[in-house]
Protein backbone atom coordinates (compact mmCIF):
# COMPACT_ATOMS: atom_id res chain seq x y z
CA UNK A 1 0.00 0.00 0.00
CA UNK A 2 1.20 3.54 -0.77
CA UNK A 3 2.64 5.37 2.21
CA UNK A 4 0.91 8.53 3.39
CA UNK A 5 2.90 11.58 2.29
CA UNK A 6 3.44 13.87 5.26
CA UNK A 7 5.01 17.30 5.55
CA UNK A 8 6.45 18.59 8.82
CA UNK A 9 6.46 22.26 9.81
CA UNK A 10 9.03 23.26 12.41
CA UNK A 11 10.57 26.31 14.05
CA UNK A 12 13.20 24.78 16.32
CA UNK A 13 15.41 21.90 17.35
CA UNK A 14 13.11 19.27 15.86
CA UNK A 15 13.35 16.42 18.36
CA UNK A 16 9.77 15.44 17.48
CA UNK A 17 10.70 15.65 13.80
CA UNK A 18 13.48 13.18 14.62
CA UNK A 19 10.97 10.78 16.16
CA UNK A 20 8.99 10.92 12.92
CA UNK A 21 12.13 10.48 10.81
CA UNK A 22 13.05 7.44 12.89
CA UNK A 23 9.54 5.96 12.63
CA UNK A 24 9.46 6.48 8.85
CA UNK A 25 12.85 4.78 8.50
CA UNK A 26 11.02 1.51 9.13
CA UNK A 27 9.81 0.24 5.75
CA UNK A 28 6.64 -1.06 7.43
CA UNK A 29 5.67 2.38 8.76
CA UNK A 30 2.69 3.55 6.67
CA UNK A 31 3.88 7.16 6.16
CA UNK A 32 6.86 8.97 4.68
CA UNK A 33 8.12 12.53 5.14
CA UNK A 34 8.16 14.27 1.77
CA UNK A 35 8.99 17.78 2.97
CA UNK A 36 10.20 19.71 6.02
CA UNK A 37 9.47 23.42 6.17
CA UNK A 38 11.00 25.76 8.75
CA UNK A 39 9.94 29.36 9.23
CA UNK A 40 13.20 29.96 11.12
CA UNK A 41 16.47 30.02 9.15
CA UNK A 42 19.02 27.63 10.65
CA UNK A 43 16.50 25.81 12.88
CA UNK A 44 18.05 22.63 14.30
CA UNK A 45 15.42 20.46 12.67
CA UNK A 46 16.67 21.43 9.21
CA UNK A 47 19.98 19.68 9.87
CA UNK A 48 18.05 16.57 10.92
CA UNK A 49 16.12 16.63 7.63
CA UNK A 50 19.36 17.15 5.72
CA UNK A 51 21.03 14.23 7.50
CA UNK A 52 18.06 12.01 6.64
CA UNK A 53 18.05 13.09 2.99
CA UNK A 54 14.59 14.65 3.26
CA UNK A 55 13.72 17.68 1.09
CA UNK A 56 13.64 20.77 3.29
CA UNK A 57 13.09 24.46 2.80
CA UNK A 58 13.11 27.62 4.87
CA UNK A 59 10.16 29.94 4.36
CA UNK A 60 10.91 32.88 6.63
CA UNK A 61 7.69 34.61 7.70
CA UNK A 62 9.60 37.89 8.01
CA UNK A 63 10.09 37.94 4.23
CA UNK A 64 6.34 38.29 3.68
CA UNK A 65 3.88 41.08 3.96
CA UNK A 66 1.44 39.56 6.43
CA UNK A 67 0.35 36.15 7.57
CA UNK A 68 -1.73 35.27 4.49
CA UNK A 69 1.14 35.89 2.07
CA UNK A 70 3.42 33.72 4.20
CA UNK A 71 0.84 30.95 4.38
CA UNK A 72 0.24 31.12 0.62
CA UNK A 73 3.92 30.34 0.13
CA UNK A 74 3.75 27.50 2.66
CA UNK A 75 0.60 26.15 1.02
CA UNK A 76 2.22 26.22 -2.41
CA UNK A 77 5.28 24.33 -1.14
CA UNK A 78 3.05 21.73 0.51
CA UNK A 79 1.01 21.30 -2.64
CA UNK A 80 4.11 21.08 -4.86
CA UNK A 81 5.58 18.52 -2.47
CA UNK A 82 2.43 16.41 -2.72
CA UNK A 83 1.72 16.52 1.03
CA UNK A 84 -1.38 14.67 2.16
CA UNK A 85 -1.03 15.38 5.89
CA UNK A 86 0.63 18.40 7.51
CA UNK A 87 2.23 17.95 10.92
CA UNK A 88 2.93 21.02 13.06
CA UNK A 89 5.85 20.10 15.27
CA UNK A 90 7.04 22.92 17.48
CA UNK A 91 5.90 25.34 14.78
CA UNK A 92 5.77 28.66 16.57
CA UNK A 93 3.42 30.58 14.26
CA UNK A 94 -0.30 30.79 14.74
CA UNK A 95 -2.04 29.67 11.58
CA UNK A 96 -4.98 31.60 10.12
CA UNK A 97 -8.52 30.27 9.77
CA UNK A 98 -7.96 30.21 5.99
CA UNK A 99 -4.98 27.87 6.32
CA UNK A 100 -6.88 25.63 8.74
CA UNK A 101 -9.78 25.48 6.25
CA UNK A 102 -7.51 24.51 3.38
CA UNK A 103 -6.07 21.62 5.40
CA UNK A 104 -9.18 20.70 7.42
CA UNK A 105 -8.72 17.28 9.06
CA UNK A 106 -5.35 17.03 7.31
CA UNK A 107 -3.49 19.32 9.74
CA UNK A 108 -2.31 18.08 13.14
CA UNK A 109 -0.35 19.56 16.02
CA UNK A 110 1.36 18.43 19.21
CA UNK A 111 0.96 20.36 22.44
CA UNK A 112 2.89 19.57 25.65
CA UNK A 113 -0.12 19.39 27.99
CA UNK A 114 -3.23 17.33 28.48
CA UNK A 115 -5.58 19.52 26.44
CA UNK A 116 -7.85 21.29 27.05
CA UNK A 117 -5.77 22.16 30.13
CA UNK A 118 -2.85 24.57 29.82
CA UNK A 119 -3.20 25.85 26.30
CA UNK A 120 -0.65 28.38 25.08
CA UNK A 121 2.98 29.00 25.99
CA UNK A 122 5.11 28.27 29.10
CA UNK A 123 3.05 25.17 29.81
CA UNK A 124 5.44 23.37 32.16
CA UNK A 125 6.04 26.46 34.32
CA UNK A 126 2.30 26.88 34.73
CA UNK A 127 1.66 23.19 35.46
CA UNK A 128 4.31 23.18 38.23
CA UNK A 129 3.07 26.48 39.63
CA UNK A 130 -0.50 25.19 39.66
CA UNK A 131 0.42 22.03 41.54
CA UNK A 132 -1.25 19.76 38.99
CA UNK A 133 -0.60 16.08 39.73
CA UNK A 134 -0.52 15.00 36.11
CA UNK A 135 0.52 16.52 32.87
CA UNK A 136 1.24 15.06 29.48
CA UNK A 137 0.92 15.76 25.80
CA UNK A 138 -1.69 15.76 23.09
CA UNK A 139 -1.75 15.28 19.33
CA UNK A 140 -4.87 16.86 17.87
CA UNK A 141 -6.41 18.05 14.63
CA UNK A 142 -5.98 21.80 14.25
CA UNK A 143 -9.00 24.07 14.48
CA UNK A 144 -9.06 27.87 14.26
CA UNK A 145 -8.73 28.42 18.03
CA UNK A 146 -5.24 27.99 19.49
CA UNK A 147 -4.40 24.51 20.82
CA UNK A 148 -7.93 23.37 20.10
CA UNK A 149 -9.36 20.54 18.05
CA UNK A 150 -10.31 16.86 18.11
CA UNK A 151 -7.86 14.84 20.20
CA UNK A 152 -6.15 11.95 18.42
CA UNK A 153 -3.71 10.65 21.06
CA UNK A 154 -2.72 11.71 24.58
CA UNK A 155 -0.13 10.46 27.03
CA UNK A 156 -0.08 11.32 30.73
CA UNK A 157 2.93 11.68 33.04
CA UNK A 158 3.12 12.26 36.76
CA UNK A 159 4.20 15.60 38.12
CA UNK A 160 6.51 15.11 41.11
CA UNK A 161 6.46 17.60 44.02
CA UNK A 162 10.08 18.60 43.46
CA UNK A 163 9.87 18.88 39.67
CA UNK A 164 11.30 21.92 37.97
CA UNK A 165 9.66 22.94 34.69
CA UNK A 166 12.70 21.45 32.91
CA UNK A 167 12.28 18.09 34.67
CA UNK A 168 8.68 17.99 33.61
CA UNK A 169 9.48 19.09 30.05
CA UNK A 170 11.92 16.20 29.72
CA UNK A 171 9.40 13.64 31.00
CA UNK A 172 6.67 14.98 28.71
CA UNK A 173 9.00 15.17 25.70
CA UNK A 174 9.80 11.45 25.97
CA UNK A 175 6.05 10.78 25.60
CA UNK A 176 5.73 13.27 22.74
CA UNK A 177 8.27 11.21 20.85
CA UNK A 178 6.00 8.17 21.25
CA UNK A 179 2.61 9.68 20.51
CA UNK A 180 3.38 11.74 17.39
CA UNK A 181 4.47 8.71 15.36
CA UNK A 182 1.49 6.79 16.80
CA UNK A 183 -0.98 9.49 15.71
CA UNK A 184 0.54 9.58 12.21
CA UNK A 185 0.37 5.81 11.98
CA UNK A 186 -3.29 5.70 13.02
CA UNK A 187 -4.18 8.32 10.41
CA UNK A 188 -2.10 6.61 7.73
CA UNK A 189 -3.86 3.33 8.49
CA UNK A 190 -7.23 5.09 8.00
CA UNK A 191 -8.25 4.18 11.54
CA UNK A 192 -9.05 7.76 12.56
CA UNK A 193 -12.54 9.18 12.09
CA UNK A 194 -13.51 12.69 13.15
CA UNK A 195 -17.04 12.88 14.51
CA UNK A 196 -17.92 16.41 15.61
CA UNK A 197 -15.32 17.39 18.19
CA UNK A 198 -14.27 13.83 18.85
CA UNK A 199 -11.93 11.40 17.19
CA UNK A 200 -12.92 7.78 17.07
CA UNK A 201 -10.13 5.26 16.57
CA UNK A 202 -10.94 1.93 15.05
CA UNK A 203 -9.63 -1.05 16.95
CA UNK A 204 -7.95 1.02 19.66
CA UNK A 205 -6.92 -0.77 22.83
CA UNK A 206 -7.59 1.15 26.06
CA UNK A 207 -6.84 0.40 29.68
CA UNK A 208 -9.12 1.02 32.64
CA UNK A 209 -6.23 1.08 35.12
CA UNK A 210 -6.45 4.21 37.26
CA UNK A 211 -3.43 6.49 37.46
CA UNK A 212 -3.26 7.95 40.94
CA UNK A 213 -0.62 10.45 42.03
CA UNK A 214 0.61 10.22 44.75
CA UNK A 215 0.39 6.45 44.67
CA UNK A 216 -1.74 4.87 47.38
CA UNK A 217 1.35 3.00 48.56
C1 LIG B 1 7.53 20.36 21.93
O1 LIG B 1 7.49 20.35 23.32
C2 LIG B 1 6.15 20.57 21.36
O2 LIG B 1 5.16 19.95 22.11
C3 LIG B 1 6.01 22.06 21.43
O3 LIG B 1 7.27 22.55 21.07
C4 LIG B 1 8.27 21.60 21.40
C5 LIG B 1 9.03 21.29 20.16
O4 LIG B 1 10.17 20.52 20.41
N1 LIG B 1 4.92 22.49 20.62
P1 LIG B 1 11.01 19.93 19.22
O5 LIG B 1 11.38 21.08 18.29
O6 LIG B 1 10.17 18.90 18.52
O7 LIG B 1 12.21 19.32 19.87
PDB file of N, CA, C and O in Angstrom, residues 146-177:
ATOM      1  N   UNK A 146      -6.577  28.496  19.146  1.00  0.00           N
ATOM      2  CA  UNK A 146      -5.238  27.989  19.489  1.00  0.00           C
ATOM      3  C   UNK A 146      -5.309  26.743  20.381  1.00  0.00           C
ATOM      4  O   UNK A 146      -6.069  26.715  21.352  1.00  0.00           O
ATOM      5  N   UNK A 147      -4.489  25.740  20.040  1.00  0.00           N
ATOM      6  CA  UNK A 147      -4.397  24.508  20.825  1.00  0.00           C
ATOM      7  C   UNK A 147      -5.772  23.891  21.072  1.00  0.00           C
ATOM      8  O   UNK A 147      -6.089  23.437  22.178  1.00  0.00           O
ATOM      9  N   UNK A 148      -6.570  23.893  20.012  1.00  0.00           N
ATOM     10  CA  UNK A 148      -7.928  23.369  20.098  1.00  0.00           C
ATOM     11  C   UNK A 148      -8.129  22.391  18.943  1.00  0.00           C
ATOM     12  O   UNK A 148      -7.484  22.527  17.905  1.00  0.00           O
ATOM     13  N   UNK A 149      -9.022  21.442  19.150  1.00  0.00           N
ATOM     14  CA  UNK A 149      -9.358  20.540  18.048  1.00  0.00           C
ATOM     15  C   UNK A 149      -9.441  19.109  18.516  1.00  0.00           C
ATOM     16  O   UNK A 149      -8.922  18.757  19.583  1.00  0.00           O
ATOM     17  N   UNK A 150     -10.088  18.254  17.716  1.00  0.00           N
ATOM     18  CA  UNK A 150     -10.310  16.862  18.108  1.00  0.00           C
ATOM     19  C   UNK A 150      -9.006  16.144  18.485  1.00  0.00           C
ATOM     20  O   UNK A 150      -8.021  16.185  17.744  1.00  0.00           O
ATOM     21  N   UNK A 151      -9.052  15.490  19.635  1.00  0.00           N
ATOM     22  CA  UNK A 151      -7.861  14.839  20.197  1.00  0.00           C
ATOM     23  C   UNK A 151      -7.667  13.465  19.573  1.00  0.00           C
ATOM     24  O   UNK A 151      -8.579  12.633  19.569  1.00  0.00           O
ATOM     25  N   UNK A 152      -6.461  13.239  19.067  1.00  0.00           N
ATOM     26  CA  UNK A 152      -6.151  11.951  18.425  1.00  0.00           C
ATOM     27  C   UNK A 152      -5.486  11.001  19.429  1.00  0.00           C
ATOM     28  O   UNK A 152      -5.920   9.865  19.608  1.00  0.00           O
ATOM     29  N   UNK A 153      -4.422  11.469  20.074  1.00  0.00           N
ATOM     30  CA  UNK A 153      -3.710  10.647  21.061  1.00  0.00           C
ATOM     31  C   UNK A 153      -3.257  11.547  22.212  1.00  0.00           C
ATOM     32  O   UNK A 153      -2.858  12.698  21.984  1.00  0.00           O
ATOM     33  N   UNK A 154      -3.318  11.027  23.426  1.00  0.00           N
ATOM     34  CA  UNK A 154      -2.724  11.714  24.576  1.00  0.00           C
ATOM     35  C   UNK A 154      -1.881  10.729  25.369  1.00  0.00           C
ATOM     36  O   UNK A 154      -2.160   9.529  25.357  1.00  0.00           O
ATOM     37  N   UNK A 155      -0.882  11.256  26.059  1.00  0.00           N
ATOM     38  CA  UNK A 155      -0.130  10.460  27.033  1.00  0.00           C
ATOM     39  C   UNK A 155      -0.014  11.293  28.299  1.00  0.00           C
ATOM     40  O   UNK A 155       0.201  12.513  28.242  1.00  0.00           O
ATOM     41  N   UNK A 156      -0.159  10.628  29.449  1.00  0.00           N
ATOM     42  CA  UNK A 156      -0.076  11.325  30.730  1.00  0.00           C
ATOM     43  C   UNK A 156       1.239  10.989  31.426  1.00  0.00           C
ATOM     44  O   UNK A 156       1.771   9.883  31.270  1.00  0.00           O
ATOM     45  N   UNK A 157       1.765  11.940  32.179  1.00  0.00           N
ATOM     46  CA  UNK A 157       2.926  11.682  33.043  1.00  0.00           C
ATOM     47  C   UNK A 157       2.609  12.245  34.426  1.00  0.00           C
ATOM     48  O   UNK A 157       1.782  13.145  34.559  1.00  0.00           O
ATOM     49  N   UNK A 158       3.277  11.713  35.415  1.00  0.00           N
ATOM     50  CA  UNK A 158       3.118  12.263  36.757  1.00  0.00           C
ATOM     51  C   UNK A 158       3.918  13.552  36.892  1.00  0.00           C
ATOM     52  O   UNK A 158       4.976  13.698  36.275  1.00  0.00           O
ATOM     53  N   UNK A 159       3.419  14.434  37.729  1.00  0.00           N
ATOM     54  CA  UNK A 159       4.204  15.604  38.122  1.00  0.00           C
ATOM     55  C   UNK A 159       4.668  15.344  39.551  1.00  0.00           C
ATOM     56  O   UNK A 159       3.848  15.089  40.435  1.00  0.00           O
ATOM     57  N   UNK A 160       5.987  15.362  39.766  1.00  0.00           N
ATOM     58  CA  UNK A 160       6.506  15.112  41.107  1.00  0.00           C
ATOM     59  C   UNK A 160       6.607  16.428  41.880  1.00  0.00           C
ATOM     60  O   UNK A 160       6.813  17.487  41.277  1.00  0.00           O
ATOM     61  N   UNK A 161       6.484  16.359  43.218  1.00  0.00           N
ATOM     62  CA  UNK A 161       6.456  17.601  44.018  1.00  0.00           C
ATOM     63  C   UNK A 161       7.706  18.461  43.834  1.00  0.00           C
ATOM     64  O   UNK A 161       7.637  19.681  43.933  1.00  0.00           O
ATOM     65  N   UNK A 162       8.843  17.822  43.580  1.00  0.00           N
ATOM     66  CA  UNK A 162      10.080  18.605  43.463  1.00  0.00           C
ATOM     67  C   UNK A 162      10.465  18.878  42.006  1.00  0.00           C
ATOM     68  O   UNK A 162      11.588  19.303  41.727  1.00  0.00           O
ATOM     69  N   UNK A 163       9.556  18.642  41.085  1.00  0.00           N
ATOM     70  CA  UNK A 163       9.870  18.881  39.668  1.00  0.00           C
ATOM     71  C   UNK A 163      10.142  20.356  39.383  1.00  0.00           C
ATOM     72  O   UNK A 163       9.401  21.231  39.854  1.00  0.00           O
ATOM     73  N   UNK A 164      11.163  20.594  38.578  1.00  0.00           N
ATOM     74  CA  UNK A 164      11.303  21.918  37.969  1.00  0.00           C
ATOM     75  C   UNK A 164      10.571  21.841  36.619  1.00  0.00           C
ATOM     76  O   UNK A 164      10.318  20.737  36.108  1.00  0.00           O
ATOM     77  N   UNK A 165      10.265  22.985  36.021  1.00  0.00           N
ATOM     78  CA  UNK A 165       9.659  22.941  34.688  1.00  0.00           C
ATOM     79  C   UNK A 165      10.509  22.140  33.704  1.00  0.00           C
ATOM     80  O   UNK A 165       9.971  21.416  32.861  1.00  0.00           O
ATOM     81  N   UNK A 166      11.826  22.207  33.825  1.00  0.00           N
ATOM     82  CA  UNK A 166      12.699  21.454  32.912  1.00  0.00           C
ATOM     83  C   UNK A 166      12.578  19.947  33.126  1.00  0.00           C
ATOM     84  O   UNK A 166      12.594  19.173  32.164  1.00  0.00           O
ATOM     85  N   UNK A 167      12.468  19.534  34.394  1.00  0.00           N
ATOM     86  CA  UNK A 167      12.282  18.088  34.674  1.00  0.00           C
ATOM     87  C   UNK A 167      11.007  17.598  34.003  1.00  0.00           C
ATOM     88  O   UNK A 167      10.980  16.539  33.363  1.00  0.00           O
ATOM     89  N   UNK A 168       9.970  18.385  34.167  1.00  0.00           N
ATOM     90  CA  UNK A 168       8.678  17.988  33.610  1.00  0.00           C
ATOM     91  C   UNK A 168       8.730  17.983  32.085  1.00  0.00           C
ATOM     92  O   UNK A 168       8.228  17.058  31.437  1.00  0.00           O
ATOM     93  N   UNK A 169       9.379  19.004  31.524  1.00  0.00           N
ATOM     94  CA  UNK A 169       9.484  19.092  30.054  1.00  0.00           C
ATOM     95  C   UNK A 169      10.148  17.846  29.496  1.00  0.00           C
ATOM     96  O   UNK A 169       9.721  17.294  28.473  1.00  0.00           O
ATOM     97  N   UNK A 170      11.189  17.377  30.196  1.00  0.00           N
ATOM     98  CA  UNK A 170      11.924  16.199  29.724  1.00  0.00           C
ATOM     99  C   UNK A 170      11.038  14.950  29.761  1.00  0.00           C
ATOM    100  O   UNK A 170      11.030  14.146  28.816  1.00  0.00           O
ATOM    101  N   UNK A 171      10.275  14.820  30.857  1.00  0.00           N
ATOM    102  CA  UNK A 171       9.402  13.642  30.997  1.00  0.00           C
ATOM    103  C   UNK A 171       8.296  13.667  29.940  1.00  0.00           C
ATOM    104  O   UNK A 171       7.948  12.646  29.359  1.00  0.00           O
ATOM    105  N   UNK A 172       7.749  14.857  29.707  1.00  0.00           N
ATOM    106  CA  UNK A 172       6.675  14.980  28.713  1.00  0.00           C
ATOM    107  C   UNK A 172       7.229  14.744  27.304  1.00  0.00           C
ATOM    108  O   UNK A 172       6.610  14.067  26.478  1.00  0.00           O
ATOM    109  N   UNK A 173       8.425  15.280  27.043  1.00  0.00           N
ATOM    110  CA  UNK A 173       9.001  15.168  25.697  1.00  0.00           C
ATOM    111  C   UNK A 173       9.195  13.698  25.299  1.00  0.00           C
ATOM    112  O   UNK A 173       8.966  13.320  24.146  1.00  0.00           O
ATOM    113  N   UNK A 174       9.599  12.881  26.265  1.00  0.00           N
ATOM    114  CA  UNK A 174       9.798  11.453  25.967  1.00  0.00           C
ATOM    115  C   UNK A 174       8.485  10.840  25.480  1.00  0.00           C
ATOM    116  O   UNK A 174       8.476   9.986  24.577  1.00  0.00           O
ATOM    117  N   UNK A 175       7.366  11.293  26.051  1.00  0.00           N
ATOM    118  CA  UNK A 175       6.053  10.780  25.603  1.00  0.00           C
ATOM    119  C   UNK A 175       5.659  11.386  24.260  1.00  0.00           C
ATOM    120  O   UNK A 175       5.038  10.726  23.430  1.00  0.00           O
ATOM    121  N   UNK A 176       6.012  12.655  24.040  1.00  0.00           N
ATOM    122  CA  UNK A 176       5.726  13.273  22.740  1.00  0.00           C
ATOM    123  C   UNK A 176       6.333  12.434  21.623  1.00  0.00           C
ATOM    124  O   UNK A 176       5.731  12.228  20.572  1.00  0.00           O
ATOM    125  N   UNK A 177       7.558  11.966  21.884  1.00  0.00           N
ATOM    126  CA  UNK A 177       8.268  11.208  20.850  1.00  0.00           C
ATOM    127  C   UNK A 177       7.597   9.867  20.569  1.00  0.00           C
ATOM    128  O   UNK A 177       7.854   9.255  19.540  1.00  0.00           O
TER     129      UNK A 177
END
